[in-house]
PDB file of C-alpha atoms and ligand atoms in Angstrom:
ATOM      1  CA  UNK A 974     -20.646  24.629  51.486  1.00 63.00           C
ATOM      2  CA  UNK A 975     -18.435  21.731  52.903  1.00 93.00           C
ATOM      3  CA  UNK A 976     -15.695  20.458  50.592  1.00 98.00           C
ATOM      4  CA  UNK A 977     -14.202  17.043  51.229  1.00 98.00           C
ATOM      5  CA  UNK A 978     -11.293  15.490  49.324  1.00 98.00           C
ATOM      6  CA  UNK A 979     -10.552  11.782  49.427  1.00 98.00           C
ATOM      7  CA  UNK A 980      -7.006  10.467  48.400  1.00 98.00           C
ATOM      8  CA  UNK A 981      -3.528   9.806  49.581  1.00 98.00           C
ATOM      9  CA  UNK A 982      -1.231  12.750  49.326  1.00 98.00           C
ATOM     10  CA  UNK A 983       1.499  10.814  47.626  1.00 97.00           C
ATOM     11  CA  UNK A 984      -0.773  10.460  44.484  1.00 98.00           C
ATOM     12  CA  UNK A 985       0.098  12.881  41.762  1.00 98.00           C
ATOM     13  CA  UNK A 986      -3.661  13.018  40.805  1.00 98.00           C
ATOM     14  CA  UNK A 987      -4.593  13.873  44.369  1.00 98.00           C
ATOM     15  CA  UNK A 988      -1.791  16.512  44.410  1.00 98.00           C
ATOM     16  CA  UNK A 989      -3.598  18.414  41.570  1.00 98.00           C
ATOM     17  CA  UNK A 990      -6.741  18.659  43.745  1.00 98.00           C
ATOM     18  CA  UNK A 991      -4.823  19.746  46.794  1.00 98.00           C
ATOM     19  CA  UNK A 992      -2.868  22.285  44.790  1.00 98.00           C
ATOM     20  CA  UNK A 993      -6.122  23.811  43.347  1.00 98.00           C
ATOM     21  CA  UNK A 994      -7.822  23.899  46.798  1.00 98.00           C
ATOM     22  CA  UNK A 995      -4.787  25.509  48.495  1.00 98.00           C
ATOM     23  CA  UNK A 996      -4.288  27.956  45.494  1.00 98.00           C
ATOM     24  CA  UNK A 997      -8.041  29.094  45.917  1.00 97.00           C
ATOM     25  CA  UNK A 998      -7.691  29.162  49.737  1.00 97.00           C
ATOM     26  CA  UNK A 999     -10.743  27.108  50.159  1.00 97.00           C
ATOM     27  CA  UNK A1000     -11.423  25.288  53.445  1.00 98.00           C
ATOM     28  CA  UNK A1001     -11.770  21.604  52.975  1.00 98.00           C
ATOM     29  CA  UNK A1002     -11.594  18.271  54.873  1.00 98.00           C
ATOM     30  CA  UNK A1003      -9.258  15.617  53.755  1.00 98.00           C
ATOM     31  CA  UNK A1004      -9.810  11.857  54.057  1.00 98.00           C
ATOM     32  CA  UNK A1005      -6.586   9.839  53.338  1.00 98.00           C
ATOM     33  CA  UNK A1006      -7.567   6.936  51.177  1.00 98.00           C
ATOM     34  CA  UNK A1007      -6.019   4.572  48.791  1.00 97.00           C
ATOM     35  CA  UNK A1008      -2.491   3.123  48.814  1.00 96.00           C
ATOM     36  CA  UNK A1009      -1.334   2.086  52.263  1.00 94.00           C
ATOM     37  CA  UNK A1010      -4.549   3.578  53.743  1.00 97.00           C
ATOM     38  CA  UNK A1011      -6.760   1.292  51.695  1.00 97.00           C
ATOM     39  CA  UNK A1012     -10.552   1.914  51.646  1.00 98.00           C
ATOM     40  CA  UNK A1013     -10.760   1.886  47.764  1.00 97.00           C
ATOM     41  CA  UNK A1014     -13.198  -0.970  47.750  1.00 97.00           C
ATOM     42  CA  UNK A1015     -15.366   0.084  50.718  1.00 98.00           C
ATOM     43  CA  UNK A1016     -18.960   0.166  49.399  1.00 98.00           C
ATOM     44  CA  UNK A1017     -19.389   3.722  50.753  1.00 98.00           C
ATOM     45  CA  UNK A1018     -16.395   4.882  48.720  1.00 98.00           C
ATOM     46  CA  UNK A1019     -17.424   3.004  45.607  1.00 98.00           C
ATOM     47  CA  UNK A1020     -20.777   4.671  45.877  1.00 98.00           C
ATOM     48  CA  UNK A1021     -18.917   8.084  45.425  1.00 98.00           C
ATOM     49  CA  UNK A1022     -16.337   6.900  42.868  1.00 98.00           C
ATOM     50  CA  UNK A1023     -17.221   3.595  41.153  1.00 98.00           C
ATOM     51  CA  UNK A1024     -13.587   3.305  39.943  1.00 98.00           C
ATOM     52  CA  UNK A1025     -12.277   3.044  43.510  1.00 98.00           C
ATOM     53  CA  UNK A1026      -9.475   5.277  42.588  1.00 98.00           C
ATOM     54  CA  UNK A1027      -8.339   8.715  44.030  1.00 98.00           C
ATOM     55  CA  UNK A1028      -8.986  11.602  43.982  1.00 98.00           C
ATOM     56  CA  UNK A1029     -12.688  12.177  44.677  1.00 98.00           C
ATOM     57  CA  UNK A1030     -14.085  15.524  45.693  1.00 98.00           C
ATOM     58  CA  UNK A1031     -17.381  16.295  47.272  1.00 98.00           C
ATOM     59  CA  UNK A1032     -18.760  19.864  47.485  1.00 98.00           C
ATOM     60  CA  UNK A1033     -22.203  19.932  49.077  1.00 97.00           C
ATOM     61  CA  UNK A1034     -24.299  17.484  47.054  1.00 96.00           C
ATOM     62  CA  UNK A1035     -21.900  17.464  44.072  1.00 98.00           C
ATOM     63  CA  UNK A1036     -19.358  14.535  43.677  1.00 98.00           C
ATOM     64  CA  UNK A1037     -16.592  14.774  41.126  1.00 98.00           C
ATOM     65  CA  UNK A1038     -13.799  12.363  40.343  1.00 98.00           C
ATOM     66  CA  UNK A1039     -11.134  12.504  37.571  1.00 98.00           C
ATOM     67  CA  UNK A1040      -8.496  14.898  38.702  1.00 98.00           C
ATOM     68  CA  UNK A1041      -8.694  17.190  35.714  1.00 98.00           C
ATOM     69  CA  UNK A1042     -12.519  17.513  36.166  1.00 98.00           C
ATOM     70  CA  UNK A1043     -11.925  18.293  39.816  1.00 98.00           C
ATOM     71  CA  UNK A1044      -9.400  21.022  39.042  1.00 98.00           C
ATOM     72  CA  UNK A1045     -11.491  22.549  36.334  1.00 97.00           C
ATOM     73  CA  UNK A1046     -14.567  22.473  38.580  1.00 97.00           C
ATOM     74  CA  UNK A1047     -12.820  24.232  41.446  1.00 98.00           C
ATOM     75  CA  UNK A1048     -11.474  26.917  39.130  1.00 97.00           C
ATOM     76  CA  UNK A1049     -14.761  27.557  37.383  1.00 96.00           C
ATOM     77  CA  UNK A1050     -16.765  27.575  40.603  1.00 97.00           C
ATOM     78  CA  UNK A1051     -14.397  29.492  42.870  1.00 97.00           C
ATOM     79  CA  UNK A1052     -11.635  30.914  40.702  1.00 92.00           C
ATOM     80  CA  UNK A1053     -13.266  34.110  39.500  1.00 81.00           C
ATOM     81  CA  UNK A1054     -10.593  34.165  36.684  1.00 83.00           C
ATOM     82  CA  UNK A1055      -7.796  32.659  38.748  1.00 91.00           C
ATOM     83  CA  UNK A1056      -6.913  29.145  37.431  1.00 95.00           C
ATOM     84  CA  UNK A1057      -9.957  29.181  35.112  1.00 95.00           C
ATOM     85  CA  UNK A1058      -9.844  31.755  32.163  1.00 95.00           C
ATOM     86  CA  UNK A1059     -13.235  33.241  31.621  1.00 92.00           C
ATOM     87  CA  UNK A1060     -12.921  33.639  27.855  1.00 93.00           C
ATOM     88  CA  UNK A1061     -13.389  30.458  25.739  1.00 94.00           C
ATOM     89  CA  UNK A1062     -10.494  31.568  23.547  1.00 93.00           C
ATOM     90  CA  UNK A1063      -8.165  31.725  26.544  1.00 91.00           C
ATOM     91  CA  UNK A1064      -9.487  28.443  27.920  1.00 95.00           C
ATOM     92  CA  UNK A1065      -8.723  26.747  24.620  1.00 97.00           C
ATOM     93  CA  UNK A1066      -4.933  26.889  25.249  1.00 97.00           C
ATOM     94  CA  UNK A1067      -5.364  25.733  28.830  1.00 97.00           C
ATOM     95  CA  UNK A1068      -7.528  22.882  27.746  1.00 97.00           C
ATOM     96  CA  UNK A1069      -5.086  21.825  25.006  1.00 98.00           C
ATOM     97  CA  UNK A1070      -2.238  21.502  27.502  1.00 98.00           C
ATOM     98  CA  UNK A1071      -4.535  19.871  30.101  1.00 98.00           C
ATOM     99  CA  UNK A1072      -5.755  17.241  27.708  1.00 98.00           C
ATOM    100  CA  UNK A1073      -2.337  16.717  26.253  1.00 98.00           C
ATOM    101  CA  UNK A1074      -1.188  16.101  29.842  1.00 98.00           C
ATOM    102  CA  UNK A1075      -3.919  13.464  30.323  1.00 98.00           C
ATOM    103  CA  UNK A1076      -3.256  11.638  26.994  1.00 98.00           C
ATOM    104  CA  UNK A1077       0.376  12.104  26.314  1.00 98.00           C
ATOM    105  CA  UNK A1078       2.546  13.818  28.954  1.00 98.00           C
ATOM    106  CA  UNK A1079       1.382  12.022  32.218  1.00 98.00           C
ATOM    107  CA  UNK A1080       1.399   8.551  30.668  1.00 98.00           C
ATOM    108  CA  UNK A1081       5.037   9.180  29.602  1.00 98.00           C
ATOM    109  CA  UNK A1082       6.384  10.634  32.903  1.00 98.00           C
ATOM    110  CA  UNK A1083       4.387   8.286  35.166  1.00 98.00           C
ATOM    111  CA  UNK A1084       5.581   5.440  32.959  1.00 98.00           C
ATOM    112  CA  UNK A1085       9.213   6.515  33.614  1.00 98.00           C
ATOM    113  CA  UNK A1086       8.406   6.886  37.417  1.00 98.00           C
ATOM    114  CA  UNK A1087       6.971   3.312  37.413  1.00 98.00           C
ATOM    115  CA  UNK A1088       9.784   1.911  35.466  1.00 98.00           C
ATOM    116  CA  UNK A1089      12.568   3.624  37.406  1.00 97.00           C
ATOM    117  CA  UNK A1090      11.183   4.302  40.951  1.00 98.00           C
ATOM    118  CA  UNK A1091       8.238   2.046  41.633  1.00 98.00           C
ATOM    119  CA  UNK A1092       9.669  -1.135  40.157  1.00 98.00           C
ATOM    120  CA  UNK A1093      12.026  -2.895  42.577  1.00 97.00           C
ATOM    121  CA  UNK A1094      15.590  -2.511  41.386  1.00 96.00           C
ATOM    122  CA  UNK A1095      16.052  -6.210  40.788  1.00 97.00           C
ATOM    123  CA  UNK A1096      13.093  -6.331  38.411  1.00 97.00           C
ATOM    124  CA  UNK A1097      13.922  -3.090  36.512  1.00 97.00           C
ATOM    125  CA  UNK A1098      14.122  -3.361  32.718  1.00 98.00           C
ATOM    126  CA  UNK A1099      16.763  -1.045  31.194  1.00 97.00           C
ATOM    127  CA  UNK A1100      15.112  -1.062  27.764  1.00 98.00           C
ATOM    128  CA  UNK A1101      11.670  -0.089  29.298  1.00 97.00           C
ATOM    129  CA  UNK A1102      13.296   2.650  31.262  1.00 98.00           C
ATOM    130  CA  UNK A1103      15.123   4.007  28.144  1.00 98.00           C
ATOM    131  CA  UNK A1104      11.834   3.982  26.163  1.00 98.00           C
ATOM    132  CA  UNK A1105      10.015   5.780  28.940  1.00 98.00           C
ATOM    133  CA  UNK A1106      12.837   8.258  29.424  1.00 98.00           C
ATOM    134  CA  UNK A1107      12.868   9.092  25.584  1.00 98.00           C
ATOM    135  CA  UNK A1108       8.996   9.598  25.575  1.00 98.00           C
ATOM    136  CA  UNK A1109       9.183  11.786  28.701  1.00 98.00           C
ATOM    137  CA  UNK A1110      12.102  13.933  27.264  1.00 98.00           C
ATOM    138  CA  UNK A1111      10.175  14.432  24.103  1.00 98.00           C
ATOM    139  CA  UNK A1112       7.203  15.766  26.133  1.00 98.00           C
ATOM    140  CA  UNK A1113       9.503  18.046  28.170  1.00 98.00           C
ATOM    141  CA  UNK A1114      10.934  19.412  24.955  1.00 98.00           C
ATOM    142  CA  UNK A1115       7.414  20.405  23.910  1.00 98.00           C
ATOM    143  CA  UNK A1116       7.001  22.125  27.295  1.00 98.00           C
ATOM    144  CA  UNK A1117      10.264  23.877  26.868  1.00 98.00           C
ATOM    145  CA  UNK A1118       9.213  25.218  23.421  1.00 98.00           C
ATOM    146  CA  UNK A1119       5.815  26.377  24.816  1.00 98.00           C
ATOM    147  CA  UNK A1120       7.399  27.980  27.953  1.00 98.00           C
ATOM    148  CA  UNK A1121       9.827  29.826  25.748  1.00 98.00           C
ATOM    149  CA  UNK A1122       6.788  31.652  24.215  1.00 97.00           C
ATOM    150  CA  UNK A1123       4.611  32.224  27.188  1.00 97.00           C
ATOM    151  CA  UNK A1124       5.034  32.483  30.926  1.00 97.00           C
ATOM    152  CA  UNK A1125       2.559  29.729  31.730  1.00 98.00           C
ATOM    153  CA  UNK A1126       1.081  26.806  29.709  1.00 98.00           C
ATOM    154  CA  UNK A1127      -2.313  28.588  29.079  1.00 96.00           C
ATOM    155  CA  UNK A1128      -0.653  31.832  28.217  1.00 96.00           C
ATOM    156  CA  UNK A1129       0.409  34.813  30.365  1.00 95.00           C
ATOM    157  CA  UNK A1130      -1.512  33.878  33.407  1.00 96.00           C
ATOM    158  CA  UNK A1131      -1.395  30.761  35.695  1.00 97.00           C
ATOM    159  CA  UNK A1132      -4.167  28.260  34.948  1.00 97.00           C
ATOM    160  CA  UNK A1133      -5.312  24.728  35.751  1.00 98.00           C
ATOM    161  CA  UNK A1134      -3.032  23.625  32.893  1.00 98.00           C
ATOM    162  CA  UNK A1135       0.019  24.529  35.037  1.00 98.00           C
ATOM    163  CA  UNK A1136      -1.369  22.424  37.787  1.00 98.00           C
ATOM    164  CA  UNK A1137      -2.072  19.235  35.964  1.00 98.00           C
ATOM    165  CA  UNK A1138       1.366  19.270  34.177  1.00 99.00           C
ATOM    166  CA  UNK A1139       3.293  20.855  37.093  1.00 98.00           C
ATOM    167  CA  UNK A1140       2.681  18.017  39.492  1.00 98.00           C
ATOM    168  CA  UNK A1141       5.280  16.201  37.487  1.00 98.00           C
ATOM    169  CA  UNK A1142       8.116  18.519  38.499  1.00 98.00           C
ATOM    170  CA  UNK A1143       9.105  17.361  41.889  1.00 98.00           C
ATOM    171  CA  UNK A1144       9.482  13.779  40.715  1.00 98.00           C
ATOM    172  CA  UNK A1145      11.030  14.669  37.424  1.00 98.00           C
ATOM    173  CA  UNK A1146      13.652  16.804  39.204  1.00 98.00           C
ATOM    174  CA  UNK A1147      14.496  14.222  41.882  1.00 98.00           C
ATOM    175  CA  UNK A1148      14.469  10.924  40.015  1.00 97.00           C
ATOM    176  CA  UNK A1149      17.882   9.442  39.444  1.00 96.00           C
ATOM    177  CA  UNK A1150      17.923   9.995  35.711  1.00 97.00           C
ATOM    178  CA  UNK A1151      19.681  12.172  33.119  1.00 97.00           C
ATOM    179  CA  UNK A1152      17.939  15.348  32.358  1.00 98.00           C
ATOM    180  CA  UNK A1153      18.544  17.588  29.385  1.00 98.00           C
ATOM    181  CA  UNK A1154      18.997  21.335  29.917  1.00 98.00           C
ATOM    182  CA  UNK A1155      15.597  22.882  29.762  1.00 98.00           C
ATOM    183  CA  UNK A1156      15.985  26.430  30.916  1.00 98.00           C
ATOM    184  CA  UNK A1157      12.409  27.543  30.318  1.00 98.00           C
ATOM    185  CA  UNK A1158      10.954  24.512  32.119  1.00 98.00           C
ATOM    186  CA  UNK A1159      13.450  25.236  34.919  1.00 98.00           C
ATOM    187  CA  UNK A1160      12.285  28.868  35.126  1.00 98.00           C
ATOM    188  CA  UNK A1161       8.647  27.766  35.230  1.00 98.00           C
ATOM    189  CA  UNK A1162       9.566  25.266  38.045  1.00 98.00           C
ATOM    190  CA  UNK A1163      11.157  28.162  39.966  1.00 98.00           C
ATOM    191  CA  UNK A1164       8.110  30.336  39.497  1.00 98.00           C
ATOM    192  CA  UNK A1165       5.822  27.483  40.692  1.00 98.00           C
ATOM    193  CA  UNK A1166       7.989  26.926  43.635  1.00 98.00           C
ATOM    194  CA  UNK A1167       7.309  30.380  44.833  1.00 98.00           C
ATOM    195  CA  UNK A1168       3.602  29.468  45.286  1.00 98.00           C
ATOM    196  CA  UNK A1169       2.941  28.040  48.753  1.00 98.00           C
ATOM    197  CA  UNK A1170       0.127  25.844  47.252  1.00 98.00           C
ATOM    198  CA  UNK A1171       2.599  24.163  44.917  1.00 98.00           C
ATOM    199  CA  UNK A1172       5.063  23.579  47.621  1.00 98.00           C
ATOM    200  CA  UNK A1173       2.397  22.022  49.972  1.00 98.00           C
ATOM    201  CA  UNK A1174       0.826  19.849  47.362  1.00 98.00           C
ATOM    202  CA  UNK A1175       3.657  18.756  45.125  1.00 98.00           C
ATOM    203  CA  UNK A1176       6.938  18.779  47.012  1.00 98.00           C
ATOM    204  CA  UNK A1177       5.938  15.599  48.886  1.00 97.00           C
ATOM    205  CA  UNK A1178       8.524  12.859  49.386  1.00 95.00           C
ATOM    206  CA  UNK A1179       7.682   9.606  47.729  1.00 96.00           C
ATOM    207  CA  UNK A1180       9.583   7.087  49.805  1.00 95.00           C
ATOM    208  CA  UNK A1181       6.458   5.048  50.361  1.00 95.00           C
ATOM    209  CA  UNK A1182       6.262   4.440  46.554  1.00 96.00           C
ATOM    210  CA  UNK A1183       9.879   3.373  46.053  1.00 97.00           C
ATOM    211  CA  UNK A1184      10.153  -0.297  44.899  1.00 97.00           C
ATOM    212  CA  UNK A1185       6.420  -0.722  45.384  1.00 96.00           C
ATOM    213  CA  UNK A1186       4.167  -1.866  42.540  1.00 94.00           C
ATOM    214  CA  UNK A1187       1.195  -2.686  44.882  1.00 92.00           C
ATOM    215  CA  UNK A1188      -0.879   0.367  44.334  1.00 89.00           C
TER     216      UNK A1188
HETATM  217  N1  GSH B 143      -7.576   9.480  35.563  1.00 67.95           N
HETATM  218  C1  GSH B 143      -7.711   9.394  37.032  1.00 67.95           C
HETATM  219  C2  GSH B 143      -6.605   8.401  37.507  1.00 67.95           C
HETATM  220  C3  GSH B 143      -6.792   8.209  38.975  1.00 67.95           C
HETATM  221  C4  GSH B 143      -5.766   7.208  39.491  1.00 67.95           C
HETATM  222  O1  GSH B 143      -5.214   6.329  38.746  1.00 67.95           O
HETATM  223  N2  GSH B 143      -5.437   7.296  40.756  1.00 67.95           N
HETATM  224  C5  GSH B 143      -4.397   6.383  41.415  1.00 67.95           C
HETATM  225  C6  GSH B 143      -3.395   7.143  42.222  1.00 67.95           C
HETATM  226  S1  GSH B 143      -2.455   8.346  41.204  1.00 67.95           S
HETATM  227  C7  GSH B 143      -5.075   5.417  42.328  1.00 67.95           C
HETATM  228  O2  GSH B 143      -6.220   5.754  42.826  1.00 67.95           O
HETATM  229  N3  GSH B 143      -4.396   4.350  42.584  1.00 67.95           N
HETATM  230  C8  GSH B 143      -4.909   3.384  43.673  1.00 67.95           C
HETATM  231  C9  GSH B 143      -4.476   3.903  45.041  1.00 67.95           C
HETATM  232  O3  GSH B 143      -3.794   4.878  45.162  1.00 67.95           O
HETATM  233  O4  GSH B 143      -4.870   3.155  45.953  1.00 67.95           O
HETATM  234  C10 GSH B 143      -7.600  10.803  37.634  1.00 67.95           C
HETATM  235  O5  GSH B 143      -6.933  11.635  37.001  1.00 67.95           O
HETATM  236  O6  GSH B 143      -8.154  11.103  38.691  1.00 67.95           O
END
């Protein structure tokens, strides 16, 4: 089966797919697309992903978009228990943190990244930055409480929930902002940094995004 991933590597949503593919040691082809590479509106890409966004994954005759669906699919199809808990009861916790990331955590931390990093300095709005910072810190405090109770977000074992939330960590820890002390989050970050797949997918410089609102 041939797997192909479309998307620029500076996208946090593409990074989730790269991390899962690398974690599972799957061979795959990569097509840079979106951002400075363009191609979002090419008819052949729109035929795969009508949103024109990244990532998109193709595995044989299956095409999947939405980063969380991609990561869950890879875990379910190839994980044999790694990434994707086999028991529904164990998956419930991973899903809870995954959906919370989609609806609450990522909008907050990406909002901060856009306000503080992607918006050109001359156009930055201190009130918007403070509001986004507060929302992000509230989310990190929830993560801190959770990671004080369990090693990973889904429970004792590493799952797709750690991938979708963990892609925030490089940017969170390198943005020029105040960060509260979050020892459990920091210990989780250190554990993730020991994984080659995390380092390859997530520890990616974002210079091309600084002061750039275009994509
Ligand atoms: N909910 C979608 C969001 C996809 C999305 O917004 N992707 C952004 C990059 S993070 C994108 O395609 N932006 C246009 C571009 O990079 O050209 C997912 O999780 O896959």
